[in-house]
Amino acid sequence: MEKAEDGPQGFLPPFEHFATQAIHVGQEPEQWTSMAVVPPISLSTTFKQQAPGQHCGFEYSRSGNPTRNCLEKAVAALDGAKYCLAYASGLAATMNIAHLLKMGDAVICMDDVYGGTNRYFRKVASRMGLKITFVDCSKLECLETAITPDTKLVWLETPTNPTLKVIDIQGCADVIHKHKDTILVVDNTFMSAYFQRPLSLGADICMYSATKYMNGHSDVVMGLVSVNCDDLYERLKFLQNALGAVPSPFDCYLCNRGLKTLQIRMKQHFYNALAVAQYLESNPRVEKVIYPGLTSHPQHELMKRQSTGCPGMVTFYIKGNLEHAEIFLKNLKLFALAESLGGYESLAEHPAIMTHASVPEEEREVLGISDTLIRLSIGLEDAQDILEDLEQALKAAIPEHMVRN
C-alpha cells in the first residue's frame, strides 16, 4: 500500500500513524470499568490498597495518577519513545533533568535558548555547583572544543529561541557520544512531536514546554520528557516523585485532549507561517526575516533533513529602531502582544524587553537579540487576516516617506 502522503517541500515524510497514535495510544476504554471512551479526570490524591504495600498501580497522585498515565503513554508514542514523564512546567522538567547531575559536573548549553533556560542555568544551577558554559552548538567544532572530562550534559534547542538557528542533532550526538556518560538533551518545544523526533536523531532526552504546541490552547502550563533508556527513565521517574513538580490531573486531561488535534494544528501553523515569512521577506519595511522554511535561511537544507516541516515561529528585524518596533507592536489588532507561543491564537513579542530580558545585554547583542528583533507565533486564523494585520501595523510604524527615503 502506498503511503498516504510525502513530506512537504522536500522535508522528511510525516511520521507514520501519528494521528492514530495521538488519538488512541493510552486511551483504551478497557482500562476503565466504565469503558469510558474519553479518559476520566482522576482527581483523587490517594488510592485504596488491597493490603499494606499492595496497591493496584497507584498509591499517591504525586507518585502516579491514572490521567497523567494516559498522557505520558500517548506522548511516548508520538516521540517514538519507550517512556514519557510529565512535569508541572517546562522549567520543572529542566530542573529534574539537571538533578541527574552532581556538584562539579559541567553543562554545555546552546547560547541561543529560551530566556528561562538561560536564567535557570546561569542563576540557579550554577549556584548549586554545576559548571555552565554557553556555546554556539550550530558549529560542531565549537561544541567539540568545549567538551571536557567533566561534561555530563549538553542542552540543545532547535530551532533556537528567538533567532531560529537550526542545530544538527545527529552531528551533535556523534560528537557528544564519543565521550562516556554525557547526556544529550534536545528541547523540542518549537517543533512539537509532529515535526521532529530528536531521539531518532541520537538525543538521549527529548523535552518540551508542553504549554506551547503540544497542548496548543494556551490554557495549560506543563513540561514533558521522553526517553528510551531504561536507566535514564528510572532515575527521572525517581526524581519526578522525589522533587514533586508534577502537573495536576486536570492539566493532564487538557494536554491529552490537545494532542488529538496536534497533527492538523501543526500543518496549519506551517501553512500560515510560511505565508507570513514570504510576505515579510518582500516587505520594504522589514530588514531581515528568519524562518527555517524559507530557502534564504542558512540551515534550510538541514531543517529539511531532520524534520517533517516547520512550526509557526517567525522572527524578523523591523527597519528603524526601538521606537519603530514598539509602534508596530502597539498597533497590532489581531495579534496579541504577549509572551509564550504555540497556541491557536497569533502572538507577537519583543524578546529583548520581554522573553529574553534576563539574558545579559552584552550577550543579547552577540546573539542578535536587538531592539528591532520581533518574534511572532503565527496562529490558526485565516492567513489573509494575519497578513492584513501585519501590513497595517508595519505601515503605522514606518510611514511611506521613510520607505521611499
XYZ file of C-alpha atoms in Angstrom:
405
model
C 0.000 0.000 0.000
C 1.296 3.463 -0.871
C 1.966 5.938 1.896
C -0.775 8.481 2.413
C 1.482 11.483 1.845
C 5.032 12.641 1.336
C 6.740 15.411 3.261
C 6.104 18.993 2.153
C 8.683 20.771 0.004
C 11.428 18.181 0.373
C 11.118 17.637 4.142
C 11.093 14.201 5.723
C 7.855 12.266 5.210
C 5.343 12.521 8.076
C 5.798 10.002 10.885
C 3.566 7.031 10.172
C 0.356 6.554 12.156
C 0.899 9.838 14.028
C -2.732 10.977 14.200
C -3.938 7.471 15.034
C -1.451 7.151 17.884
C -2.330 10.616 19.205
C -5.982 9.626 19.367
C -5.722 6.043 20.623
C -2.471 5.202 22.482
C -3.034 5.257 26.241
C -6.732 5.976 25.768
C -8.068 2.398 25.700
C -11.621 2.252 27.145
C -10.896 -1.236 28.512
C -8.694 0.229 31.275
C -11.800 1.675 32.962
C -14.668 -0.317 34.458
C -16.982 2.277 32.870
C -15.426 1.674 29.399
C -15.198 5.475 29.015
C -14.002 6.460 25.526
C -12.531 9.708 26.872
C -10.151 9.053 29.806
C -11.739 10.396 33.005
C -10.087 13.014 35.196
C -8.847 11.221 38.301
C -8.734 13.894 40.992
C -8.130 11.534 43.902
C -4.910 12.217 45.775
C -4.734 8.710 47.218
C -5.774 5.177 46.259
C -7.085 2.263 48.335
C -4.653 -0.605 48.841
C -5.669 -4.278 48.951
C -3.246 -4.905 51.808
C -0.350 -2.935 53.315
C 2.008 -2.175 50.434
C -0.225 -3.921 47.870
C -1.746 -1.374 45.516
C -3.274 -1.660 42.032
C -0.736 0.509 40.239
C -1.384 3.785 42.039
C -0.851 4.801 45.658
C -0.451 8.599 45.792
C -1.042 11.085 42.983
C 2.394 12.680 43.177
C 3.905 9.254 42.515
C 1.465 8.366 39.738
C -2.014 9.244 38.523
C -4.298 7.479 36.017
C -4.977 10.632 33.997
C -1.286 11.527 33.875
C -0.530 7.950 32.880
C -2.764 8.268 29.789
C -0.960 11.440 28.721
C 2.523 10.013 29.268
C 1.748 6.901 27.208
C 0.406 8.993 24.324
C 3.387 11.371 24.238
C 5.861 8.491 24.390
C 4.248 7.014 21.280
C 4.338 10.341 19.429
C 8.028 10.819 20.254
C 8.908 7.281 19.162
C 9.987 6.685 22.768
C 9.611 3.941 25.357
C 8.800 6.334 28.191
C 7.471 9.804 28.912
C 7.193 11.753 32.161
C 5.043 14.833 32.748
C 6.002 17.798 34.951
C 4.375 20.936 36.290
C 6.113 23.180 33.726
C 8.869 23.158 31.142
C 11.274 24.578 33.702
C 10.218 21.899 36.199
C 11.277 19.363 33.571
C 14.571 21.235 33.124
C 15.178 21.203 36.882
C 14.501 17.454 37.105
C 16.945 16.758 34.269
C 19.599 18.921 35.948
C 19.164 16.861 39.126
C 20.611 13.897 37.252
C 23.952 15.662 37.773
C 26.103 16.235 40.840
C 28.181 19.125 42.109
C 31.218 19.715 39.899
C 29.640 18.318 36.749
C 29.782 20.542 33.672
C 26.882 21.512 31.412
C 27.167 22.861 27.876
C 24.107 24.860 26.879
C 23.376 26.268 23.435
C 23.996 30.015 23.661
C 20.728 30.990 21.959
C 17.978 29.425 24.091
C 14.738 30.258 25.830
C 15.368 33.022 28.364
C 14.080 30.889 31.245
C 16.546 28.122 30.408
C 19.392 30.637 30.285
C 18.285 32.106 33.616
C 17.966 28.683 35.271
C 21.439 27.511 34.279
C 23.071 30.880 34.891
C 21.456 31.891 38.176
C 20.215 28.666 39.783
C 22.086 25.583 38.592
C 25.445 27.364 38.692
C 24.879 28.236 42.375
C 24.289 24.557 43.122
C 27.766 23.618 41.932
C 27.192 22.877 38.246
C 29.673 24.419 35.806
C 27.764 26.071 32.972
C 29.194 27.020 29.570
C 27.165 28.623 26.779
C 28.329 27.542 23.325
C 27.159 28.026 19.754
C 26.404 24.362 19.061
C 25.429 25.124 15.471
C 29.202 24.935 14.943
C 30.202 21.353 15.748
C 33.857 22.310 16.139
C 32.889 24.756 18.927
C 30.936 22.027 20.696
C 33.795 19.551 20.421
C 36.282 22.091 21.772
C 34.039 22.914 24.739
C 33.646 19.317 25.957
C 35.811 18.380 28.937
C 36.056 15.227 31.086
C 33.588 16.901 33.479
C 30.952 17.493 30.788
C 27.956 15.349 31.690
C 25.119 17.121 29.885
C 24.681 19.068 26.640
C 21.497 21.110 26.204
C 20.297 21.976 22.700
C 17.321 23.862 21.333
C 16.497 23.632 17.647
C 15.327 25.844 16.139
C 16.652 28.213 18.766
C 14.647 30.808 20.628
C 14.395 33.503 19.370
C 16.792 33.654 16.382
C 15.740 30.289 14.893
C 19.172 28.785 14.314
C 18.914 25.124 13.330
C 21.241 22.675 15.088
C 22.431 19.404 13.562
C 21.092 16.974 16.182
C 22.729 13.874 14.697
C 26.019 15.721 14.253
C 25.981 16.874 17.875
C 25.049 13.372 19.064
C 28.009 11.890 17.184
C 30.368 14.374 18.861
C 28.882 14.013 22.335
C 28.631 10.230 22.437
C 32.347 9.859 21.831
C 32.536 10.917 25.487
C 31.257 8.373 28.010
C 28.267 9.212 30.217
C 27.452 12.543 28.565
C 23.722 13.093 28.100
C 22.319 14.963 25.094
C 19.075 16.837 25.773
C 17.062 18.458 22.979
C 14.376 20.990 23.838
C 11.812 20.195 21.140
C 9.275 22.827 22.222
C 9.319 24.843 18.990
C 8.888 21.783 16.764
C 6.474 19.523 18.650
C 6.495 15.763 18.215
C 4.768 16.192 14.847
C 7.677 17.898 13.092
C 10.770 16.432 14.803
C 11.868 13.346 16.753
C 15.182 14.104 18.481
C 15.505 10.609 19.976
C 15.667 9.085 16.488
C 18.486 11.525 15.682
C 20.673 10.469 18.612
C 19.383 12.550 21.537
C 19.124 10.842 24.934
C 16.330 13.073 26.228
C 13.602 14.956 24.356
C 11.874 17.607 26.446
C 9.096 20.131 25.931
C 7.373 23.009 27.444
C 4.015 21.385 26.662
C 2.495 24.777 27.405
C 3.212 25.561 23.762
C 2.400 23.414 20.705
C 1.903 20.066 22.421
C -1.107 21.412 24.329
C -1.711 24.177 21.812
C -4.533 26.067 23.511
C -2.719 28.479 25.868
C -4.533 27.093 28.899
C -2.001 24.668 30.429
C 1.468 25.100 31.948
C 3.330 21.783 31.708
C 6.597 20.046 30.855
C 7.230 16.684 29.172
C 10.313 14.455 28.966
C 10.676 11.416 26.698
C 13.463 8.811 26.798
C 14.313 5.345 25.504
C 16.984 4.376 28.034
C 15.641 2.255 30.913
C 18.204 3.617 33.389
C 17.512 7.264 32.490
C 13.786 6.634 32.871
C 14.161 5.069 36.306
C 16.352 7.933 37.518
C 13.976 10.576 36.153
C 10.923 8.734 37.488
C 12.507 8.757 40.953
C 13.207 12.490 40.673
C 9.676 13.201 39.398
C 8.340 11.733 42.638
C 11.117 12.948 44.943
C 11.073 16.569 43.745
C 7.312 16.601 43.333
C 6.938 19.048 40.438
C 4.048 17.165 38.832
C 1.090 18.509 36.816
C -2.494 18.361 38.018
C -4.826 15.671 36.629
C -6.961 18.378 35.036
C -3.976 19.837 33.188
C -3.041 16.314 32.041
C -6.579 15.883 30.711
C -6.368 19.163 28.782
C -2.951 18.393 27.288
C -4.065 14.881 26.386
C -7.020 16.415 24.566
C -4.729 18.904 22.814
C -2.678 16.048 21.350
C -5.707 14.812 19.422
C -5.510 17.808 17.070
C -1.716 18.228 17.078
C -1.290 16.984 13.514
C -3.898 19.221 11.916
C -2.835 22.211 14.029
C 0.837 21.931 13.086
C 0.025 21.640 9.391
C -1.925 24.904 9.561
C 0.754 26.637 11.646
C 3.274 25.728 8.923
C 1.000 26.941 6.122
C 0.264 30.272 7.821
C 3.841 30.886 8.985
C 5.295 30.280 5.538
C 2.805 32.767 4.071
C 3.815 35.323 6.723
C 7.544 34.750 6.206
C 7.234 35.149 2.446
C 5.179 38.322 2.865
C 7.625 39.878 5.330
C 10.626 38.975 3.180
C 9.171 41.028 0.339
C 8.141 43.974 2.534
C 10.313 47.129 2.252
C 9.677 47.941 5.940
C 11.423 44.744 7.044
C 15.207 44.456 7.319
C 15.502 40.660 7.562
C 13.288 37.605 8.046
C 14.377 34.422 9.813
C 12.285 31.339 9.110
C 13.737 27.855 8.531
C 11.052 27.136 5.937
C 12.472 29.812 3.625
C 15.239 28.898 1.189
C 17.045 32.043 2.385
C 17.540 30.508 5.846
C 21.198 29.407 6.167
C 20.229 25.990 7.591
C 17.186 25.391 5.385
C 18.623 22.178 3.926
C 19.498 20.866 7.395
C 15.961 21.638 8.524
C 14.594 19.531 5.685
C 16.937 16.624 6.506
C 15.930 16.289 10.154
C 12.277 17.345 10.297
C 8.933 16.852 8.592
C 8.124 20.571 8.408
C 8.352 23.917 10.195
C 6.372 25.366 13.110
C 4.612 28.715 13.326
C 7.532 30.720 14.704
C 8.753 33.625 12.555
C 11.371 36.144 13.658
C 12.177 39.369 11.825
C 14.050 42.646 12.171
C 11.947 45.710 11.502
C 13.682 48.682 9.895
C 14.392 51.642 12.146
C 14.941 51.452 15.891
C 13.237 50.511 19.156
C 10.590 53.186 18.687
C 9.513 51.676 15.364
C 9.394 48.194 16.872
C 7.218 49.420 19.738
C 4.837 51.298 17.432
C 4.464 48.171 15.304
C 3.668 46.005 18.336
C 1.227 48.511 19.812
C -0.691 48.787 16.532
C -1.316 45.082 16.042
C -5.018 44.260 16.333
C -5.415 40.553 15.602
C -2.082 39.612 17.199
C -1.905 39.803 20.979
C 1.217 41.401 22.445
C 2.097 38.595 24.844
C 4.782 36.139 25.851
C 4.559 32.396 25.129
C 3.810 30.735 21.806
C 2.311 27.710 20.112
C -1.359 28.379 20.822
C -4.132 28.638 18.254
C -4.002 32.429 18.506
C -1.331 34.659 16.934
C 1.056 36.348 19.370
C 3.817 38.924 18.962
C 6.548 39.908 21.383
C 9.788 41.863 21.768
C 12.445 39.389 23.010
C 14.946 41.996 24.279
C 12.324 43.535 26.569
C 10.110 40.517 27.250
C 11.119 36.840 26.991
C 14.898 37.365 26.933
C 15.249 40.367 29.234
C 17.045 38.138 31.771
C 19.839 37.432 29.261
C 22.703 39.899 29.879
C 22.629 42.798 27.411
C 26.107 42.132 26.048
C 25.115 38.519 25.288
C 21.871 39.605 23.642
C 23.929 41.826 21.365
C 26.190 38.921 20.357
C 23.156 36.687 19.720
C 21.435 39.280 17.561
C 18.603 39.934 20.032
C 18.473 43.630 19.198
C 15.905 46.349 19.799
C 14.438 45.764 16.323
C 14.013 41.995 16.650
C 10.387 40.852 16.810
C 9.186 37.285 17.406
C 5.861 36.119 16.016
C 3.928 32.998 16.951
C 1.644 32.519 13.975
C -1.721 31.092 14.930
C -4.522 29.315 13.135
C -6.527 32.306 11.941
C -7.215 32.843 8.251
C -3.890 33.641 6.614
C -5.251 36.732 4.842
C -6.416 38.251 8.127
C -2.969 37.665 9.649
C -1.237 39.316 6.698
C -3.572 42.317 6.727
C -2.909 42.907 10.430
C 0.850 42.785 9.886
C 0.592 45.162 6.942
C -1.415 47.832 8.749
C 0.895 47.688 11.798
C 4.013 47.954 9.639
C 2.549 50.969 7.835
C 1.720 52.602 11.169
C 5.288 52.041 12.407
C 7.122 53.132 9.278
C 5.319 55.802 7.188
C 5.552 55.793 3.401
C 8.029 58.673 3.228
C 10.526 56.676 5.315
C 10.275 53.751 2.920
C 10.876 55.995 -0.121
C 13.887 57.548 1.539
